[in-house]
XYZ file of C-alpha atoms in Angstrom:
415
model
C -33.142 -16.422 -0.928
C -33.427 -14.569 -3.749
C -33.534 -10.751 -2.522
C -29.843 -12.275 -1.048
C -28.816 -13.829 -4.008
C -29.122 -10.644 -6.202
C -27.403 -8.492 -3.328
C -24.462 -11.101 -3.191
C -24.618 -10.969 -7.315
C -24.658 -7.074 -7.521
C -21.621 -7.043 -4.901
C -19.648 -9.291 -7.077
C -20.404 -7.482 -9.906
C -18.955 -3.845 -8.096
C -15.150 -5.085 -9.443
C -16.257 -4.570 -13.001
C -17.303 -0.942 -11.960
C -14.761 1.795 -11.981
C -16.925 5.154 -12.049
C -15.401 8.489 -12.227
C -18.004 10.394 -10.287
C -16.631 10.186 -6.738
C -19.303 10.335 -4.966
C -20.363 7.044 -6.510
C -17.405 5.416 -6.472
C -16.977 5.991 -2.982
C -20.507 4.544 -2.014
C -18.929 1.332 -3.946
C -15.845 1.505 -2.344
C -16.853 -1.129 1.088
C -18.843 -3.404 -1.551
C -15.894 -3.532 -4.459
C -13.277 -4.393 -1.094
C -15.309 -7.102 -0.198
C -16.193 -8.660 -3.705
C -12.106 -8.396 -3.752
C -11.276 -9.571 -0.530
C -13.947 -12.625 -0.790
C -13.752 -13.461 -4.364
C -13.439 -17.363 -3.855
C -16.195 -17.713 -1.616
C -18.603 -15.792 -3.911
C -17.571 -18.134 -6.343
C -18.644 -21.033 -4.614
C -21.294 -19.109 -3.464
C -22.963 -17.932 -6.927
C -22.082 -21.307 -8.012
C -24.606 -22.816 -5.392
C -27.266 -20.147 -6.538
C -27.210 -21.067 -9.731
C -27.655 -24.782 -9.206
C -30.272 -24.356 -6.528
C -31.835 -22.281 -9.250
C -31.173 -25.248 -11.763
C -33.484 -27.580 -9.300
C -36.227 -25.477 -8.241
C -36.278 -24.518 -12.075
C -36.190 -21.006 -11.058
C -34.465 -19.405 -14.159
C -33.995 -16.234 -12.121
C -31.644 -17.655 -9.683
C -29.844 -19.833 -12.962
C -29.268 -16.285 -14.545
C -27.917 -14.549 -11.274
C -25.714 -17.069 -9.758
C -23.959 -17.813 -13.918
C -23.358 -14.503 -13.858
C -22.485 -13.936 -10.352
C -20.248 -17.036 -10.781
C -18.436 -15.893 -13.737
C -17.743 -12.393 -12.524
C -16.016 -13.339 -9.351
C -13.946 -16.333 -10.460
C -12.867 -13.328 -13.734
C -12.208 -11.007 -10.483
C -10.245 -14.309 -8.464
C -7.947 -14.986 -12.137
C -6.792 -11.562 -12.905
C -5.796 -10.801 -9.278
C -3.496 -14.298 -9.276
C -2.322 -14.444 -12.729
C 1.213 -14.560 -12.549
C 3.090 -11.063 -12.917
C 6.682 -11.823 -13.604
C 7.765 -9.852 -16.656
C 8.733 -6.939 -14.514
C 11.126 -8.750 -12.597
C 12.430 -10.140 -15.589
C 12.849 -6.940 -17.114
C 14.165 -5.143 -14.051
C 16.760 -7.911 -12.779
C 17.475 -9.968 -16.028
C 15.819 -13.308 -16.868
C 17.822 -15.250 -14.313
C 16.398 -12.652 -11.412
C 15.025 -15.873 -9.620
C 18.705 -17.349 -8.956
C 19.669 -14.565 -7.672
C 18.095 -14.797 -4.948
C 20.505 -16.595 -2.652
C 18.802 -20.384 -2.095
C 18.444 -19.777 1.410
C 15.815 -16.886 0.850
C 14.576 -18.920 -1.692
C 13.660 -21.985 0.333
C 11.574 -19.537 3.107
C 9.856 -17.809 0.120
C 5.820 -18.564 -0.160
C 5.455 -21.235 -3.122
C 1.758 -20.459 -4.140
C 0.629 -16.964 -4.950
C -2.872 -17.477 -2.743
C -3.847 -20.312 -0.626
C -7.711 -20.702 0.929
C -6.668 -19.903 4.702
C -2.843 -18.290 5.016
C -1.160 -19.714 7.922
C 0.571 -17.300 9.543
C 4.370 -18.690 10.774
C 5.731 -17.683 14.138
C 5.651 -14.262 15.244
C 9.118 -12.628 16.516
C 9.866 -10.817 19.455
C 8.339 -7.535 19.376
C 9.500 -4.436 21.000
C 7.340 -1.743 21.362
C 7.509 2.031 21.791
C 10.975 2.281 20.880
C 11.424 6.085 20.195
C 13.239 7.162 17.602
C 13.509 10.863 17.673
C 11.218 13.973 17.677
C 9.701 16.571 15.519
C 10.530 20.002 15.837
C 7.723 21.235 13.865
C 5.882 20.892 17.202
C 5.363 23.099 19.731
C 6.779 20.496 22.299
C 9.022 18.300 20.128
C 6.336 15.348 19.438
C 8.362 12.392 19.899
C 8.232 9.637 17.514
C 7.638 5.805 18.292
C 8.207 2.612 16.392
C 7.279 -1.216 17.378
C 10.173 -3.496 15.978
C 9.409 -6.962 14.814
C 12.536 -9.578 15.428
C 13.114 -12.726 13.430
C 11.648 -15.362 15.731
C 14.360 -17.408 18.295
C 16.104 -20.058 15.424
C 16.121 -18.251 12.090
C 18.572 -16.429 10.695
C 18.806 -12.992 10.401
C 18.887 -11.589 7.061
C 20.775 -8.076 7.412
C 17.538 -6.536 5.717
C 15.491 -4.150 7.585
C 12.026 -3.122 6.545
C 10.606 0.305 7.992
C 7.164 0.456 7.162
C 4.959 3.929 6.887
C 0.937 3.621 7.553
C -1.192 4.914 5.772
C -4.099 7.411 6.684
C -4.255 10.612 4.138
C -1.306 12.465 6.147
C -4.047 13.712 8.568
C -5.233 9.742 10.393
C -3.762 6.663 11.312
C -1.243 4.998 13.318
C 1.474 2.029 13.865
C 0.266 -1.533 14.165
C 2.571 -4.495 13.482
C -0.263 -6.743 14.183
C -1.938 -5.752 11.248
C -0.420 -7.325 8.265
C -0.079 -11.101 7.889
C 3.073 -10.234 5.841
C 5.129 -8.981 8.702
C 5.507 -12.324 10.152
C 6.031 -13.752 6.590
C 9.404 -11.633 6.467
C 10.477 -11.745 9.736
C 10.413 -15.523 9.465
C 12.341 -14.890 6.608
C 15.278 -13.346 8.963
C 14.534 -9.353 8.257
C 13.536 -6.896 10.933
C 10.052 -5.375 10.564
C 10.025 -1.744 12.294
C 6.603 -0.159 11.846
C 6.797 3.865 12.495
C 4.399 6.501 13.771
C 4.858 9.935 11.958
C 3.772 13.680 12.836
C 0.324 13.787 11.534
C -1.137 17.184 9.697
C -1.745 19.516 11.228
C 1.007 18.924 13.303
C 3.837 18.982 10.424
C 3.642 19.445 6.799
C 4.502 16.953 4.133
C 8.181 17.828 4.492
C 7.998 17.491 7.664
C 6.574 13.789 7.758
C 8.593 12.648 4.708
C 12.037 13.723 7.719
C 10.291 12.143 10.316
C 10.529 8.851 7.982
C 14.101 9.610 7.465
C 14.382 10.177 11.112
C 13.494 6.661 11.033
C 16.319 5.630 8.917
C 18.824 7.770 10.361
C 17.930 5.691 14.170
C 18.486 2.461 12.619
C 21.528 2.917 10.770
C 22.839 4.300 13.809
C 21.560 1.494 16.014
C 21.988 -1.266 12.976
C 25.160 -3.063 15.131
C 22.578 -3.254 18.247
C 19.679 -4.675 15.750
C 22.103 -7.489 13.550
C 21.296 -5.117 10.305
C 22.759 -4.075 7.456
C 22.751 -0.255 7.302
C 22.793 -0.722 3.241
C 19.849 -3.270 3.649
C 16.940 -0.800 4.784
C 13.698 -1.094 2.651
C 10.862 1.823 3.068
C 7.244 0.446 2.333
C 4.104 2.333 3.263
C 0.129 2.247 1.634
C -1.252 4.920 0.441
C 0.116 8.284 2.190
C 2.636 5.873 3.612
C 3.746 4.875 0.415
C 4.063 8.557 -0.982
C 6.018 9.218 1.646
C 8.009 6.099 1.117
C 8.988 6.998 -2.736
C 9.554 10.901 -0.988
C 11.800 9.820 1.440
C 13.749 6.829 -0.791
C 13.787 9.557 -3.910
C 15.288 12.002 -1.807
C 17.877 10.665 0.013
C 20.255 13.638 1.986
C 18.786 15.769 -0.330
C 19.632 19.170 1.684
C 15.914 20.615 1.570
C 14.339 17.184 3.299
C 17.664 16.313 5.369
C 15.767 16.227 8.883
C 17.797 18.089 11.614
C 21.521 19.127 9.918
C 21.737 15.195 10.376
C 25.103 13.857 7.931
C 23.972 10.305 8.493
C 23.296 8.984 5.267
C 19.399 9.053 4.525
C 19.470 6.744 1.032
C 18.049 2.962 1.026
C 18.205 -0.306 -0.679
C 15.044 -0.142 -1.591
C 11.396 1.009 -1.342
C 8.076 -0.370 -2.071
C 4.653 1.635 -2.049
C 1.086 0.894 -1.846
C -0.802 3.137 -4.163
C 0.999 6.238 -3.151
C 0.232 9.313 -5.005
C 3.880 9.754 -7.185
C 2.374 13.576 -8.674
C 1.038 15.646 -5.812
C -0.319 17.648 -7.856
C -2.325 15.322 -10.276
C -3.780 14.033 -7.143
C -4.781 17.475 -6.418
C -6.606 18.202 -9.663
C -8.529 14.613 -9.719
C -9.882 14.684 -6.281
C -10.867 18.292 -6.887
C -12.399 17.208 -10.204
C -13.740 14.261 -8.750
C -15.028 15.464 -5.020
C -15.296 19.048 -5.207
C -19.282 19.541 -5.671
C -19.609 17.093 -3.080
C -17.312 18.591 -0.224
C -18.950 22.161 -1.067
C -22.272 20.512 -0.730
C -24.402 19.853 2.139
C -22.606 16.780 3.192
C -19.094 18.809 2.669
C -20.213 20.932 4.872
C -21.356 18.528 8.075
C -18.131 16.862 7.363
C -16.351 20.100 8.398
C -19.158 20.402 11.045
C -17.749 16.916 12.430
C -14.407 16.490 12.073
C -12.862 20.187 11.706
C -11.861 22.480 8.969
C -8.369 21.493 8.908
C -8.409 18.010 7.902
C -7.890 16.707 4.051
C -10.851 14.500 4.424
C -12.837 18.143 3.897
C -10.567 20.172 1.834
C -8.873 17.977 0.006
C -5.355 18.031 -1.348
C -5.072 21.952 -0.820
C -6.135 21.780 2.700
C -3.018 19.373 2.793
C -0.525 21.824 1.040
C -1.665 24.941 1.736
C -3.248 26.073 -1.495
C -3.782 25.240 -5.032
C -1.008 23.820 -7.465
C -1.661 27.307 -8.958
C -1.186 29.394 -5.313
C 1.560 26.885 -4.344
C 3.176 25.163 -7.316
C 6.843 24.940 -5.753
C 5.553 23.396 -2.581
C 3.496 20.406 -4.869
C 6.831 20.047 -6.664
C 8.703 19.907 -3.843
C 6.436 16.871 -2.152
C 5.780 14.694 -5.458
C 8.548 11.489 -5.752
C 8.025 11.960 -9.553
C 10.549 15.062 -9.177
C 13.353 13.967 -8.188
C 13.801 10.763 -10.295
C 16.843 10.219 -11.914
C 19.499 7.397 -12.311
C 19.964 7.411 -8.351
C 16.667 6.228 -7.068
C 16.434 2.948 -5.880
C 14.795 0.008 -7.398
C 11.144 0.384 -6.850
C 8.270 -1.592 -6.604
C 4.773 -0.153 -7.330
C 1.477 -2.196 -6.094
C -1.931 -0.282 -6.898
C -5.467 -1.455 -7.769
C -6.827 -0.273 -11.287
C -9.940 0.672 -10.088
C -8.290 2.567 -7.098
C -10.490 5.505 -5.612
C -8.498 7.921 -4.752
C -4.679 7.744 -6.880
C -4.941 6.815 -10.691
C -2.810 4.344 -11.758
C -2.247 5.991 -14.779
C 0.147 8.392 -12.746
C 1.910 5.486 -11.355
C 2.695 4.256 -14.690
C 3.777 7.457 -15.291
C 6.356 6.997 -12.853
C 6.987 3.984 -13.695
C 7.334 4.974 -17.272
C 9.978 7.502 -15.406
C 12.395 5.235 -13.758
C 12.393 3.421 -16.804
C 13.622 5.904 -18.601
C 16.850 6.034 -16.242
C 17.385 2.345 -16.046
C 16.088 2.250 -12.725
C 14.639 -1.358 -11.636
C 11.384 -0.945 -11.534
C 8.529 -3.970 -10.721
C 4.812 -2.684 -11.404
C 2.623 -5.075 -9.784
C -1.409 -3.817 -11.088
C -4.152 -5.400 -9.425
C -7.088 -5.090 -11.798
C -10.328 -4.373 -10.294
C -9.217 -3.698 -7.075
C -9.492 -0.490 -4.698
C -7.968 1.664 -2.369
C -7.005 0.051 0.365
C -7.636 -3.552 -0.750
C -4.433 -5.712 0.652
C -5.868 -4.138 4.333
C -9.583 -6.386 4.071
C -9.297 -10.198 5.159
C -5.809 -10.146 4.089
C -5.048 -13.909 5.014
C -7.835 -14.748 2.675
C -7.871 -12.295 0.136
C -6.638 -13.314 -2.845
C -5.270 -10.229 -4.065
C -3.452 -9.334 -0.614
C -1.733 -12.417 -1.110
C -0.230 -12.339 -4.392
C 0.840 -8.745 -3.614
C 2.855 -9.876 -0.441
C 3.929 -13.043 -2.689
C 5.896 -10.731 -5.057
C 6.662 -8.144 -2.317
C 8.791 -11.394 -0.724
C 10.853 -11.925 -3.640
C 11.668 -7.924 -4.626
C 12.782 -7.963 -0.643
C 14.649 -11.255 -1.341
C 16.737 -9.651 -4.231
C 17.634 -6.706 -2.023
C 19.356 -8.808 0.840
């Protein structure tokens, strides 16, 4: 018991550990999601140590599960701690009134529960295509599952189109995935979940008009689909939510207007994940951060395994095409943090402060940013937590929870 003890204890104690070496962090990154994800059983956990320790008189076990005890149920706090200023300060002190009482009474009351239960799933429609890329040699086509509010409830008018994540190179649609779909379709919004030309395929322009492809399909088809056309929401994690703040930042903006379209591209809203706002900060603190690694030994099996063109080996560059010094224009020209102004809509910004891979310091930046043109703005930080996190055990995690608690009410102030 006690070689497990001390493993369980040094897991819980990853969310105190926020190393800039990347290499390291990234061999913490599984334990710190875990120690996030399962903070309130490794409180009861270290708390059963430590008294087991307390009867064999085994001072070892006392020390480990205190400690272990304390870290986790620090780690459980500061991820539910109420985070309402920004609302406050972005909607006026009477924010909660506005939302009409009839989104009020479907909202979640408590900010984590042990087990979430999961209301009624809607009809879901899948493979609905909503265009094509013509980037591609073929015109990839592009496919979206749609999440209905379920047979009774009301519909809303709001639509939420949300962006996966995946480093612009991985990943794919599925509406299965997050316990908070259901939680706002049973609120009476539509839920469509989008694929998007992948790199190599497309560049970053090229997927930020595929997600305003996306927009432009269901504002056309919003009298088939009981929406709003002035009630779409973007939301994406991590490369999904950069392309999110890209797409809502840039709305008919003639250089990322897909296909001559003249439908209008804006939207109510958007909400992102820990997407990288400054393209090319990213760039420079992955290259600070991974670079000896990647032109290392393991770089180089990596490129061995999964080919030269992916970002996974070359980072950020590989992505763009080139250095922020070989290719500054085309970094400009991809980070949300350029085009904000007075006209961007209100934002919401989720991101762990111990995140891997996009400092939160730039998304304060941007934050700072919107600020500065009146812009509502809600900055939800989720201290300890990584890259990634609201994805692990999300119907238990505490942290997942409270950030689809507040992600309900900014949605609820946009119907």
């Amino acid at each position: 018991m006690r070689l497990f003890a001390l493993v369980m204890a040094a897991i819980s104690h990853s969310t105190l550990l926020n190393p800039r070496n990347g290499p390291l962090h990234f061999m913490l990154w599984l334990p710190k999601l875990l120690a996030d994800a399962l903070s309130p059983l490794f409180v009861v956990w270290n708390f059963v140590v430590g008294l087991t320790g307390l009867k064999r008189r085994n001072w070892l076990l006392v020390l480990v599960g205190m400690m272990g005890t304390a870290v986790s149920l620090k780690h459980f706090t500061d991820t539910t701690t109420p985070q309402e200023n920004d609302f406050a300060e972005a909607f006026g002190t009477d924010w909660q009134a506005r939302i009409p009482a009839a989104a009020q009474a479907k909202l979640s009351t408590r900010r984590w529960q042990p087990i979430f239960k999961q209301p009624p799933r809607g009809v879901i429609e899948r493979n609905v295509e909503y265009g094509s890329n013509p980037d591609t040699p073929d015109d990839v086509r592009l496919f979206a599952d749609i999440m209905h509010p379920p047979e009774g409830v009301a519909r809303s008018g709001l639509a939420l189109i949300y962006v996966h994540g995946g480093g612009w190179a991985y990943g794919k649609r599925n509406i299965s995935k997050f316990p908070y779909f259901r939680q706002f379709s049973s609120q009476g919004h539509l839920v469509m979940d989008i694929d998007y030309t992948l790199n190599p395929k497309t560049s970053v322009p090229g997927m930020a008009m595929d997600v305003k492809r996306a927009i432009i399909w269901l504002k056309t088809n919003a009298e088939n689909y009981q929406i709003n056309p002035d009630r779409i929401v973007l939301a994406g994690q991590s490369a999904g939510g950069h392309l999110s703040l890209l797409a809502a930042y840039t709305g008919n903006y003639i250089g990322l207007q897909p296909d001559n379209s003249t439908v209008d591209t804006s939207v109510r809203a958007v909400i992102s994940y820990y997407g990288p706002p400054d393209m090319a900060a990213l760039h420079d603190d992955v290259a600070a951060r991974f670079d000896g690694l990647l032109r290392g030994q393991m770089g180089q099996s990596l490129q061995e395994r999964v080919g030269h063109e992916h970002t996974l080996t070359h980072g950020v560059a590989g992505l763009v095409g080139g250095s922020v010094l070989d290719t500054p224009e085309m970094y400009r020209l991809i980070s949300p943090i350029t085009y904000v102004d007075a006209d961007c809509p209100p934002t919401m910004l989720i991101h762990g402060t111990h995140d891997l891979l996009v400092s939160h310091r730039e998304v304060e930046r941007l934050l700072v940013a919107l600020r500065r043109y009146e812009v509502p703005a809600i900055y939800i930080p989720m201290p300890g937590c990584d890259h990634s996190f609201e994805s692990v055990l999300p119907r238990i995690s505490p942290s997942a929870q409270t950030s689809a608690y507040y992600m309900e009410r900014f949605i609820a102030l946009m119907v």
